[in-house]
């Protein structure tokens, strides 16, 4: 793709608005193109230059050690993530600038300047160290969206303790698995968080699983809970008593490849996997991508609605913006509570200039009508972003016109927990956008769409989305399971005479005539529901763990708001007489207990048996076709039991 001329002639192309471009760091396509050519012609040099924008205690000697599929970036360099988010600002004008502005559903607010955040993080790090928690050990953070959660993350980073943030919406069983798999020695939590007017009892969930988590030595809890109803052998440390402001700990220089965090995400098989992200490369990628995609300005009020339990929360609520000295706005609670326009009120009240959110949220707000956003002053906004799932053109247009007043560029950012940072996105001052596409890879990222044989697909031909050169933010492995890392991501396109091995994203995509990437969704058994990534295997195993269920198959059905809805097909144990209507609700709640509410099936369908191949594999493709109402196509001659299929089809009618 050399020019955008063909694209500009099409109807649905939006050139960067002049108001935006005139002030942008990268303000024209030629300027962008120069950067891209320079980066892609010498990728290592490009990342070397980006790494120099960080503070390093000692320089690196090698930019990349690549031993397929293991990458090490900036080896021998020493660095600290907390230092790069906090200490670097102390001698600058950012010192007394607000770093975090926080609001909670019930109206409670707080804010911290960079100096105040630094002071709290340093004191908390000191206290963690005084508990005997040492570099390389892991702490699980299970909290709501509040400053303490960020303080906990940065305090871990300050002393080289690996943080493992578990989304507060996950159930205690899911929490237990993540604590045990990561071998956490401590849990940092809070008594309750707020969600739609309810108190969500986080501490209770921790307390329930504690007897099954032998590695835990300490629990630190914000708002000390009433312990009279708990039977806990470990003393519960009160957050406020734990922090001693007179003790401040300097950031520890850590090797570039020291793990910064584990983050669990769903895959197509088995239990969620703990992706390992390390320090120097991750920070380099996140700092660089933040700068290109969000074009930060000193007086921005930056509002990313992601929870810190997800990768977006890590990279673009915490590390990216703080490295840039941004003021971040965070909200603890549901964005449409206590009233449907809460998100717009937050933007108006705090004069947010950048909004980064998920298409699901946009679709939900869109369905609530235009009057709600129209009753707020959103004129402070200058840039809009989306992440987590494809955005349908209608939602894009609504976001653009109703929220962005037809002047704010939209950055549709494609990336994954595994990639650490944004990979494909428009650079807002330079790249024309089209509703529904994340446009083109960032300079330095060699993404492509390929056929099964690894050769590039033609324009408009669907294929597999891959990355052809290592990048610094890439996950290094799956914690404790190097083999699984290799087999999930690197075995589809291993090195051969034509290429050096490609990272397989699990997504299908096509490139259009202008080279724009259109993400077509997952090609594996991972489903994106409301921007949350769920493995169907995980939900199936939750269902079959119920004593009434023999077999289960979960498939996605397109949904106007959530992107996808989950439909479960189940067979019940033969020897039982069961009230199926009652069982439906029991099963839905059972999945919520095993995983969390986000994984609840939208519908459960009971069937005599499931369609299978002769080798016994459930034919999910057929089930998908049934739920989407499509005609069953393709080869079905391997079906073991045609009657099963007939039964499902007649149920559908
Ligand atoms: O399928 C893609 C989809 O979300 C997956 C990654 O999910 P997760 O690791 O939870 O990270 C989400 C936040 C980065 C991808 O494999 N996805 C993410 N962003 C987009 C997207 N699909 C289409 N367009 C996007 N902008």
XYZ file of C-alpha atoms and ligand atoms in Angstrom:
679
model
C 0.000 0.000 0.000
C 1.705 3.172 -1.142
C -1.017 5.729 -1.182
C -4.507 6.202 0.077
C -5.851 7.661 -3.141
C -8.063 4.714 -4.016
C -9.366 4.614 -0.518
C -10.124 8.310 -0.364
C -12.432 7.948 -3.320
C -14.582 5.460 -1.509
C -17.553 6.700 0.447
C -16.761 5.404 3.855
C -13.297 6.761 4.385
C -12.587 9.340 7.021
C -9.482 11.428 6.620
C -7.933 12.672 9.848
C -9.723 15.850 10.869
C -7.635 18.958 10.378
C -8.216 20.160 13.945
C -6.603 16.986 15.146
C -3.873 16.591 12.557
C -2.628 20.147 12.843
C -1.618 19.467 16.448
C -0.606 15.817 16.109
C 2.946 14.531 16.508
C 2.566 12.576 13.292
C 0.378 14.819 11.227
C 0.510 13.525 7.667
C 0.751 10.316 5.734
C 4.199 11.136 4.226
C 5.550 11.714 7.725
C 4.062 8.411 8.846
C 5.328 6.612 5.776
C 8.859 7.798 6.414
C 8.715 6.466 9.949
C 7.274 3.159 8.735
C 9.867 2.689 6.005
C 12.679 3.449 8.387
C 11.272 1.110 11.052
C 10.450 -1.802 8.789
C 13.725 -1.668 6.912
C 15.675 -2.085 10.146
C 13.386 -3.422 12.806
C 16.025 -3.963 15.458
C 17.327 -0.449 15.049
C 13.773 0.828 15.336
C 13.170 -0.908 18.668
C 16.596 0.083 19.857
C 15.643 3.723 19.349
C 12.333 3.238 21.117
C 13.996 1.585 24.111
C 16.194 4.646 24.495
C 13.115 6.677 25.417
C 12.932 4.787 28.712
C 15.029 5.209 31.807
C 17.575 2.386 32.148
C 19.905 1.952 35.116
C 22.402 0.175 32.883
C 22.318 -0.123 29.095
C 21.641 -3.343 27.180
C 24.241 -5.077 25.055
C 22.010 -7.067 22.698
C 18.773 -5.747 21.231
C 17.220 -9.143 20.550
C 18.253 -12.683 21.302
C 15.945 -14.801 19.168
C 16.041 -18.506 19.682
C 12.796 -19.665 18.093
C 10.320 -19.285 19.751
C 12.036 -17.650 22.694
C 12.777 -13.944 22.606
C 14.914 -11.904 24.929
C 14.997 -8.163 24.423
C 17.598 -5.681 25.600
C 19.593 -8.247 27.562
C 22.044 -7.051 30.185
C 20.069 -3.816 30.482
C 18.565 -3.105 33.903
C 15.350 -1.195 34.351
C 12.374 -0.740 36.663
C 8.756 -0.261 35.558
C 7.724 1.657 38.661
C 10.664 4.047 38.178
C 9.597 4.666 34.588
C 6.036 5.441 35.674
C 6.796 7.556 38.728
C 10.355 8.604 39.544
C 11.024 9.993 36.078
C 8.361 12.643 36.671
C 9.530 13.886 40.043
C 11.951 16.503 38.744
C 9.549 17.699 36.053
C 6.353 19.721 35.839
C 4.459 16.447 36.224
C 5.466 16.204 39.864
C 2.369 18.023 41.079
C 0.155 17.001 38.218
C -2.653 14.578 38.951
C -1.710 11.048 38.011
C -4.962 9.344 39.018
C -8.437 10.788 39.324
C -10.800 8.205 40.772
C -14.530 8.069 41.198
C -16.641 5.316 42.666
C -20.274 4.501 41.932
C -21.428 5.811 45.269
C -19.875 9.222 44.623
C -16.674 8.793 46.622
C -13.707 10.408 44.850
C -9.950 10.744 45.307
C -6.985 11.929 43.322
C -3.226 11.529 43.562
C -0.482 13.637 42.061
C 2.585 11.927 40.659
C 4.480 12.892 43.827
C 1.737 11.450 46.034
C 1.490 8.270 43.996
C 5.250 7.865 44.148
C 5.186 8.290 47.902
C 2.458 5.671 48.392
C 4.003 3.158 46.016
C 7.432 3.534 47.623
C 5.960 3.084 51.096
C 3.878 0.087 50.040
C 6.902 -1.497 48.371
C 8.857 -1.034 51.586
C 6.137 -2.783 53.564
C 5.936 -5.666 51.097
C 9.654 -6.130 51.364
C 9.499 -6.046 55.140
C 7.069 -8.984 55.011
C 9.886 -10.972 53.459
C 8.357 -11.067 49.982
C 11.246 -11.116 47.578
C 12.130 -10.490 43.965
C 10.684 -13.137 41.648
C 7.878 -14.195 43.994
C 4.300 -13.596 42.889
C 1.452 -11.608 44.393
C -2.149 -11.975 43.262
C -4.106 -8.712 43.191
C -7.888 -9.178 43.390
C -9.435 -5.732 43.622
C -11.856 -3.321 42.052
C -10.883 -0.453 39.816
C -9.276 1.876 42.310
C -5.989 3.662 43.048
C -4.981 1.021 45.590
C -4.973 -1.653 42.887
C -2.605 0.481 40.821
C -0.460 1.248 43.864
C -0.223 -2.496 44.522
C 0.839 -3.216 40.934
C 3.502 -0.518 40.910
C 4.780 -1.492 44.361
C 5.278 -5.062 43.159
C 7.095 -3.788 40.089
C 9.290 -1.589 42.283
C 10.804 -4.596 44.051
C 10.687 -7.141 41.246
C 7.708 -9.038 42.633
C 5.586 -10.405 39.790
C 1.997 -9.201 39.872
C -0.846 -11.437 38.865
C -4.002 -9.359 38.655
C -7.224 -11.361 38.698
C -10.334 -9.575 37.421
C -12.668 -8.845 40.360
C -15.580 -10.351 38.388
C -14.039 -13.814 38.437
C -15.480 -16.308 40.897
C -13.586 -17.707 43.846
C -12.948 -20.951 41.954
C -11.343 -19.067 39.072
C -9.343 -17.050 41.606
C -8.141 -20.243 43.297
C -6.867 -21.688 39.998
C -4.975 -18.492 39.205
C -3.437 -18.226 42.685
C -2.291 -21.833 42.598
C -1.028 -21.873 39.047
C 0.993 -18.690 39.623
C 2.236 -19.950 43.025
C 1.343 -16.653 44.629
C 2.658 -16.024 48.136
C 0.323 -13.146 48.943
C -3.113 -11.835 47.935
C -3.887 -8.136 47.962
C -7.619 -7.558 48.042
C -10.329 -5.349 49.473
C -13.344 -6.044 51.583
C -15.889 -5.137 48.888
C -16.014 -3.340 45.583
C -19.059 -1.647 44.042
C -20.957 -2.871 41.024
C -24.383 -1.564 40.037
C -25.198 -0.555 43.562
C -24.148 -3.891 45.039
C -21.252 -4.637 47.316
C -19.173 -7.344 45.662
C -17.485 -9.288 48.448
C -13.942 -9.767 47.199
C -12.448 -10.632 50.558
C -15.046 -13.375 51.078
C -13.988 -14.993 47.823
C -10.354 -14.948 48.963
C -11.290 -16.314 52.357
C -13.249 -19.183 50.745
C -10.330 -20.391 48.673
C -7.578 -19.876 51.204
C -7.687 -23.455 52.556
C -7.001 -24.662 48.986
C -4.129 -22.279 48.273
C -1.115 -23.639 50.169
C 1.405 -21.144 48.789
C -0.315 -18.093 50.321
C 1.567 -16.642 53.286
C -0.058 -13.197 53.583
C -3.292 -11.403 52.842
C -3.440 -7.632 52.653
C -6.916 -6.172 52.650
C -8.178 -2.651 52.025
C -11.083 -1.860 54.417
C -10.492 -4.566 57.002
C -13.433 -6.987 56.861
C -15.496 -8.340 59.734
C -13.522 -11.469 60.536
C -15.951 -12.953 63.038
C -17.602 -15.048 60.327
C -14.347 -16.288 58.826
C -12.122 -19.111 59.900
C -8.726 -17.940 58.709
C -5.396 -19.041 60.079
C -3.287 -16.338 58.410
C -3.385 -12.873 59.990
C -5.161 -10.365 57.759
C -3.038 -7.276 57.244
C -4.958 -4.023 57.091
C -3.918 -1.884 54.110
C -3.913 1.386 56.037
C -1.885 0.041 58.923
C 0.505 -1.642 56.499
C 1.564 1.512 54.688
C 4.145 3.550 56.622
C 4.648 6.813 54.877
C 7.946 7.525 56.595
C 9.520 4.506 54.857
C 10.261 4.962 51.192
C 11.875 2.323 49.034
C 13.983 3.117 45.983
C 13.163 1.219 42.805
C 15.370 -1.855 42.341
C 17.286 -2.211 39.056
C 16.013 -5.415 37.430
C 17.212 -7.330 34.390
C 15.278 -6.387 31.272
C 13.872 -9.912 31.056
C 12.722 -9.976 34.680
C 9.000 -10.928 34.708
C 6.806 -7.919 35.365
C 3.489 -9.759 35.456
C 1.542 -12.874 34.685
C -1.891 -12.446 33.216
C -4.256 -15.346 32.726
C -6.261 -15.592 29.567
C -8.489 -18.195 27.967
C -7.340 -20.491 25.228
C -8.998 -23.087 23.076
C -8.079 -25.954 25.364
C -7.628 -26.604 29.043
C -7.330 -24.141 31.849
C -6.537 -20.452 31.357
C -2.876 -19.858 30.712
C -0.649 -17.402 32.531
C 1.093 -15.303 29.914
C 4.468 -14.072 31.102
C 5.364 -10.468 30.313
C 8.800 -9.186 31.127
C 9.998 -5.680 31.840
C 12.221 -3.884 29.313
C 10.634 -5.064 26.080
C 7.084 -4.712 27.369
C 7.664 -1.139 28.543
C 9.323 -0.263 25.236
C 6.398 -1.522 23.189
C 3.748 -0.015 25.454
C 5.427 3.393 25.638
C 5.946 3.529 21.887
C 2.452 2.356 20.939
C 0.819 4.682 23.445
C 2.686 7.605 21.978
C 1.769 6.771 18.358
C -1.847 5.781 18.883
C -2.966 8.252 21.550
C -0.782 11.194 20.543
C -0.512 12.303 24.182
C -0.580 15.987 25.160
C 0.331 17.417 28.570
C -3.188 18.645 29.355
C -5.018 15.482 28.335
C -7.496 13.831 30.661
C -7.238 10.211 29.589
C -10.119 7.829 30.218
C -9.681 4.143 29.437
C -12.657 2.193 30.718
C -10.926 -1.199 30.891
C -10.535 -2.947 34.210
C -6.990 -3.588 35.394
C -7.872 -7.286 35.422
C -7.370 -7.307 31.634
C -4.358 -6.560 29.484
C -5.861 -3.245 28.350
C -5.934 -2.201 31.977
C -2.279 -3.134 32.399
C -0.894 -1.546 29.245
C -3.218 1.406 28.650
C -4.635 2.293 32.057
C -1.448 1.865 34.055
C 1.911 1.528 32.314
C 1.442 3.379 29.004
C -0.212 6.546 30.300
C 1.833 6.804 33.489
C 5.102 6.528 31.577
C 3.841 9.513 29.579
C 2.876 11.536 32.642
C -0.821 11.510 31.744
C -3.683 12.138 34.114
C -5.802 8.993 34.122
C -9.456 8.892 35.031
C -10.693 5.626 36.538
C -14.165 4.601 37.637
C -14.998 1.863 40.116
C -18.362 0.482 39.113
C -20.577 0.064 36.066
C -20.384 2.881 33.513
C -24.177 3.078 33.275
C -24.704 3.243 37.005
C -26.121 5.036 39.005
C -27.697 6.434 35.835
C -27.512 5.417 32.160
C -25.410 8.433 31.213
C -22.752 8.032 33.891
C -19.937 7.579 31.380
C -20.864 10.844 29.619
C -21.213 12.653 32.916
C -17.701 11.527 33.865
C -16.367 12.875 30.577
C -18.182 16.176 31.020
C -17.249 16.601 34.657
C -13.574 15.718 34.291
C -13.214 17.154 30.773
C -11.860 13.878 29.429
C -10.062 14.359 26.127
C -9.353 10.730 25.171
C -11.858 7.902 25.563
C -10.731 4.303 25.000
C -13.430 1.671 25.385
C -14.882 -1.556 23.948
C -17.345 -1.878 21.054
C -19.735 -3.727 23.373
C -19.974 -0.673 25.599
C -20.507 1.540 22.556
C -23.307 -0.691 21.272
C -24.970 -0.757 24.677
C -24.848 3.050 24.971
C -26.051 3.386 21.399
C -29.090 1.231 22.126
C -29.979 3.524 25.041
C -30.616 6.374 22.569
C -28.956 9.643 21.574
C -30.753 11.843 24.077
C -28.578 10.600 26.885
C -25.168 11.572 25.437
C -26.732 14.711 23.929
C -27.612 15.960 27.358
C -23.916 16.150 28.320
C -21.143 18.402 27.097
C -18.656 16.100 25.398
C -16.724 18.847 23.651
C -13.555 18.105 25.656
C -13.085 14.861 23.674
C -10.452 14.946 20.935
C -9.692 11.253 20.331
C -11.724 8.049 20.606
C -10.451 4.487 20.752
C -11.851 0.970 20.662
C -10.394 -2.376 21.601
C -11.204 -5.992 22.256
C -13.462 -7.059 19.387
C -14.432 -5.986 15.908
C -16.535 -2.843 15.831
C -19.483 -2.970 13.464
C -19.703 0.029 11.100
C -23.005 1.235 12.628
C -21.503 1.452 16.090
C -18.396 3.114 14.615
C -20.536 5.756 12.920
C -22.506 6.390 16.086
C -19.299 6.741 18.102
C -17.886 9.073 15.484
C -20.885 11.356 15.069
C -22.750 11.304 18.380
C -19.802 11.026 20.750
C -17.001 12.452 18.640
C -19.008 15.256 17.010
C -17.637 14.049 13.664
C -14.258 15.573 14.498
C -12.531 13.063 16.782
C -10.505 10.396 15.009
C -11.292 6.825 16.033
C -8.407 4.467 16.694
C -9.626 0.879 16.341
C -6.775 -1.000 17.997
C -6.157 -4.692 17.402
C -3.976 -6.579 19.823
C -4.086 -9.374 22.414
C -3.032 -10.312 25.925
C -0.156 -12.143 24.245
C 1.056 -9.165 22.225
C 1.415 -6.924 25.292
C 0.601 -3.800 23.335
C -1.216 -2.473 20.287
C -0.162 -4.061 16.990
C -2.600 -2.807 14.351
C -4.136 0.634 14.609
C -4.438 3.888 12.740
C -2.056 6.625 13.793
C -4.764 9.235 14.266
C -3.233 12.321 12.689
C -2.041 10.496 9.587
C -4.062 7.442 8.625
C -7.531 7.664 7.053
C -9.949 5.312 8.769
C -12.794 3.134 7.568
C -15.486 1.932 9.952
C -14.797 -1.646 11.012
C -11.095 -2.006 10.284
C -8.125 -1.553 12.584
C -6.298 -0.330 9.434
C -2.575 -1.121 9.271
C 0.151 -2.469 11.567
C 2.192 0.024 13.559
C 5.654 0.730 12.157
C 7.965 -2.047 13.352
C 5.180 -4.658 13.513
C 5.272 -7.130 10.637
C 1.724 -8.489 10.680
C 0.282 -10.286 7.674
C -2.605 -12.474 6.557
C -1.448 -15.852 5.283
C -2.829 -19.054 3.853
C -2.491 -22.419 5.511
C 0.833 -22.930 3.714
C 2.221 -19.697 5.159
C 2.156 -17.734 1.912
C 0.603 -14.267 1.972
C -3.075 -14.253 1.075
C -4.207 -12.120 -1.855
C -6.149 -8.923 -1.319
C -9.594 -9.674 0.109
C -8.780 -13.347 0.614
C -9.487 -14.570 4.131
C -6.595 -16.165 6.000
C -4.737 -16.386 9.283
C -3.474 -13.298 11.033
C 0.207 -13.767 11.876
C 3.217 -11.726 12.966
C 6.412 -12.391 11.067
C 9.050 -10.786 13.243
C 9.411 -10.771 17.039
C 8.362 -7.568 18.782
C 9.401 -6.407 22.255
C 5.977 -6.600 23.971
C 5.411 -10.237 23.055
C 4.638 -12.660 25.872
C 7.729 -14.735 26.553
C 6.000 -17.961 27.500
C 3.088 -19.484 29.387
C 4.054 -19.654 33.032
C 5.255 -23.169 33.796
C 4.426 -24.501 30.350
C 6.927 -23.635 27.614
C 5.655 -26.517 25.516
C 2.120 -25.229 25.471
C 3.442 -21.797 24.489
C 5.233 -23.321 21.522
C 2.346 -25.482 20.471
C -0.372 -22.813 20.754
C 1.426 -19.928 19.092
C 4.342 -21.232 17.076
C 3.491 -24.648 15.717
C 1.032 -23.565 13.020
C 3.776 -21.831 11.024
C 7.147 -23.194 12.202
C 10.373 -22.038 10.506
C 10.972 -23.500 7.048
C 12.919 -22.660 3.936
C 10.617 -19.729 3.177
C 10.242 -18.018 6.527
C 11.699 -17.968 10.030
C 8.548 -19.007 11.828
C 5.462 -16.900 12.452
C 3.443 -16.067 15.532
C -0.113 -17.332 15.079
C -2.685 -15.040 16.654
C -5.705 -17.380 16.529
C -7.597 -14.716 14.538
C -8.813 -14.860 10.979
C -8.506 -11.712 8.870
C -8.364 -10.321 5.374
C -6.537 -7.370 3.891
C -8.477 -5.169 1.509
C -7.165 -3.481 -1.629
C -5.625 -0.718 0.470
C -3.841 -3.194 2.727
C -6.228 -2.531 5.618
C -6.718 -5.450 8.015
C -10.280 -6.585 8.649
C -10.374 -8.900 11.643
C -12.884 -11.679 11.051
C -12.840 -13.203 14.532
C -11.254 -16.220 16.128
C -10.487 -19.322 14.153
C -10.133 -21.422 17.298
C -12.554 -22.269 20.089
C -12.167 -18.930 21.774
C -15.200 -16.650 21.878
C -15.287 -12.944 22.413
C -18.287 -12.010 24.568
C -18.677 -8.329 25.401
C -14.983 -7.888 24.625
C -14.080 -10.610 27.133
C -12.193 -13.558 25.869
C -13.567 -16.937 26.883
C -12.522 -20.458 25.992
C -15.475 -22.662 25.099
C -13.539 -25.638 26.520
C -13.398 -23.903 29.881
C -17.157 -23.354 29.950
C -17.795 -26.895 28.779
C -15.685 -28.313 31.559
C -17.565 -26.120 34.051
C -20.844 -27.564 32.731
C -19.757 -31.190 32.877
C -18.488 -30.691 36.403
C -22.184 -30.529 37.352
C -23.402 -33.999 38.379
C -26.446 -33.930 36.066
C -24.459 -33.256 32.905
C -22.820 -35.884 30.744
C -21.536 -33.855 27.815
C -21.469 -30.233 26.763
C -20.572 -28.190 23.705
C -20.564 -24.405 23.741
C -20.746 -22.289 20.603
C -21.119 -18.607 19.813
C -24.145 -16.954 18.271
C -23.848 -13.376 16.954
C -25.408 -10.847 19.311
C -26.212 -7.210 18.574
C -24.840 -5.840 21.822
C -22.364 -8.396 23.152
C -20.818 -9.328 19.822
C -21.391 -12.967 20.650
C -23.787 -14.836 22.904
C -22.940 -18.262 24.323
C -25.208 -21.189 23.548
C -24.549 -24.451 25.365
C -25.730 -27.823 24.098
C -25.779 -30.392 26.875
C -26.749 -34.000 27.399
C -27.943 -35.018 30.831
C -27.019 -38.119 32.783
C -29.328 -40.882 31.657
C -30.098 -42.351 35.056
C -31.675 -39.207 36.414
C -35.127 -37.788 36.222
C -34.583 -34.112 35.954
C -36.722 -30.983 35.716
C -34.989 -29.454 32.703
C -36.424 -25.972 33.164
C -35.098 -25.789 36.669
C -31.811 -27.330 35.597
C -31.239 -24.573 33.052
C -30.943 -21.923 35.748
C -28.972 -24.202 37.993
C -26.435 -24.738 35.209
C -26.174 -21.062 34.367
C -25.460 -20.271 38.004
C -23.074 -23.190 38.197
C -20.952 -21.691 35.407
C -21.019 -18.325 37.197
C -19.711 -20.045 40.298
C -17.018 -21.996 38.482
C -15.740 -19.132 36.313
C -17.649 -15.883 36.852
C -20.756 -14.129 35.598
C -19.082 -13.116 32.345
C -19.042 -16.772 31.260
C -22.742 -17.504 31.866
C -24.361 -19.190 28.837
C -27.192 -17.145 27.339
C -29.101 -20.273 26.551
C -28.841 -23.943 27.373
C -30.267 -26.496 24.983
C -30.819 -30.054 26.072
C -30.266 -32.776 23.537
C -30.176 -36.567 23.418
C -26.681 -36.639 22.022
C -24.178 -34.359 20.321
C -23.125 -34.658 16.695
C -19.663 -36.200 16.531
C -17.106 -37.313 14.033
C -16.130 -40.988 13.900
C -13.107 -40.184 16.001
C -15.416 -38.793 18.661
C -14.832 -35.056 18.196
C -17.883 -32.892 18.695
C -18.724 -31.145 15.428
C -18.996 -27.642 16.733
C -19.218 -26.256 13.232
C -22.616 -27.891 12.850
C -23.782 -26.546 16.162
C -22.638 -23.071 15.149
C -24.577 -23.356 11.943
C -27.643 -24.462 13.872
C -27.551 -21.525 16.289
C -26.940 -19.004 13.565
C -29.922 -20.431 11.674
C -27.793 -21.160 8.644
C -28.103 -24.115 6.377
C -25.850 -26.981 7.324
C -23.179 -27.188 4.699
C -19.983 -29.020 3.981
C -19.044 -32.587 4.535
C -21.137 -34.343 7.160
C -20.345 -37.890 6.151
C -18.134 -38.379 9.173
C -21.083 -37.885 11.510
C -21.372 -40.697 13.982
C -24.991 -40.131 14.776
C -27.175 -38.434 12.200
C -30.169 -38.679 14.444
C -28.453 -36.302 16.830
C -28.174 -33.769 14.093
C -31.761 -34.255 13.011
C -32.914 -33.816 16.582
C -30.992 -30.558 16.931
C -32.327 -29.279 13.652
C -35.915 -30.011 14.538
C -35.442 -28.338 17.930
C -34.313 -25.302 16.036
C -37.488 -25.209 13.930
O -9.965 -11.751 18.488
C -9.203 -10.607 18.748
C -10.007 -9.656 19.606
O -9.655 -9.941 20.943
C -8.658 -10.985 20.985
C -7.697 -10.727 22.099
O -8.379 -10.769 23.308
P -7.621 -10.405 24.642
O -6.360 -11.174 24.742
O -8.605 -10.561 25.756
O -7.232 -8.891 24.501
C -8.227 -7.935 24.323
C -7.643 -6.559 24.466
C -6.435 -6.290 23.692
C -8.027 -10.936 19.630
O -7.397 -12.154 19.306
N -9.699 -8.245 19.322
C -8.959 -7.400 20.062
N -8.966 -6.168 19.520
C -9.689 -6.230 18.395
C -10.156 -7.561 18.261
N -10.897 -7.942 17.197
C -11.181 -7.013 16.263
N -10.783 -5.731 16.336
C -10.044 -5.289 17.379
N -9.680 -4.009 17.441
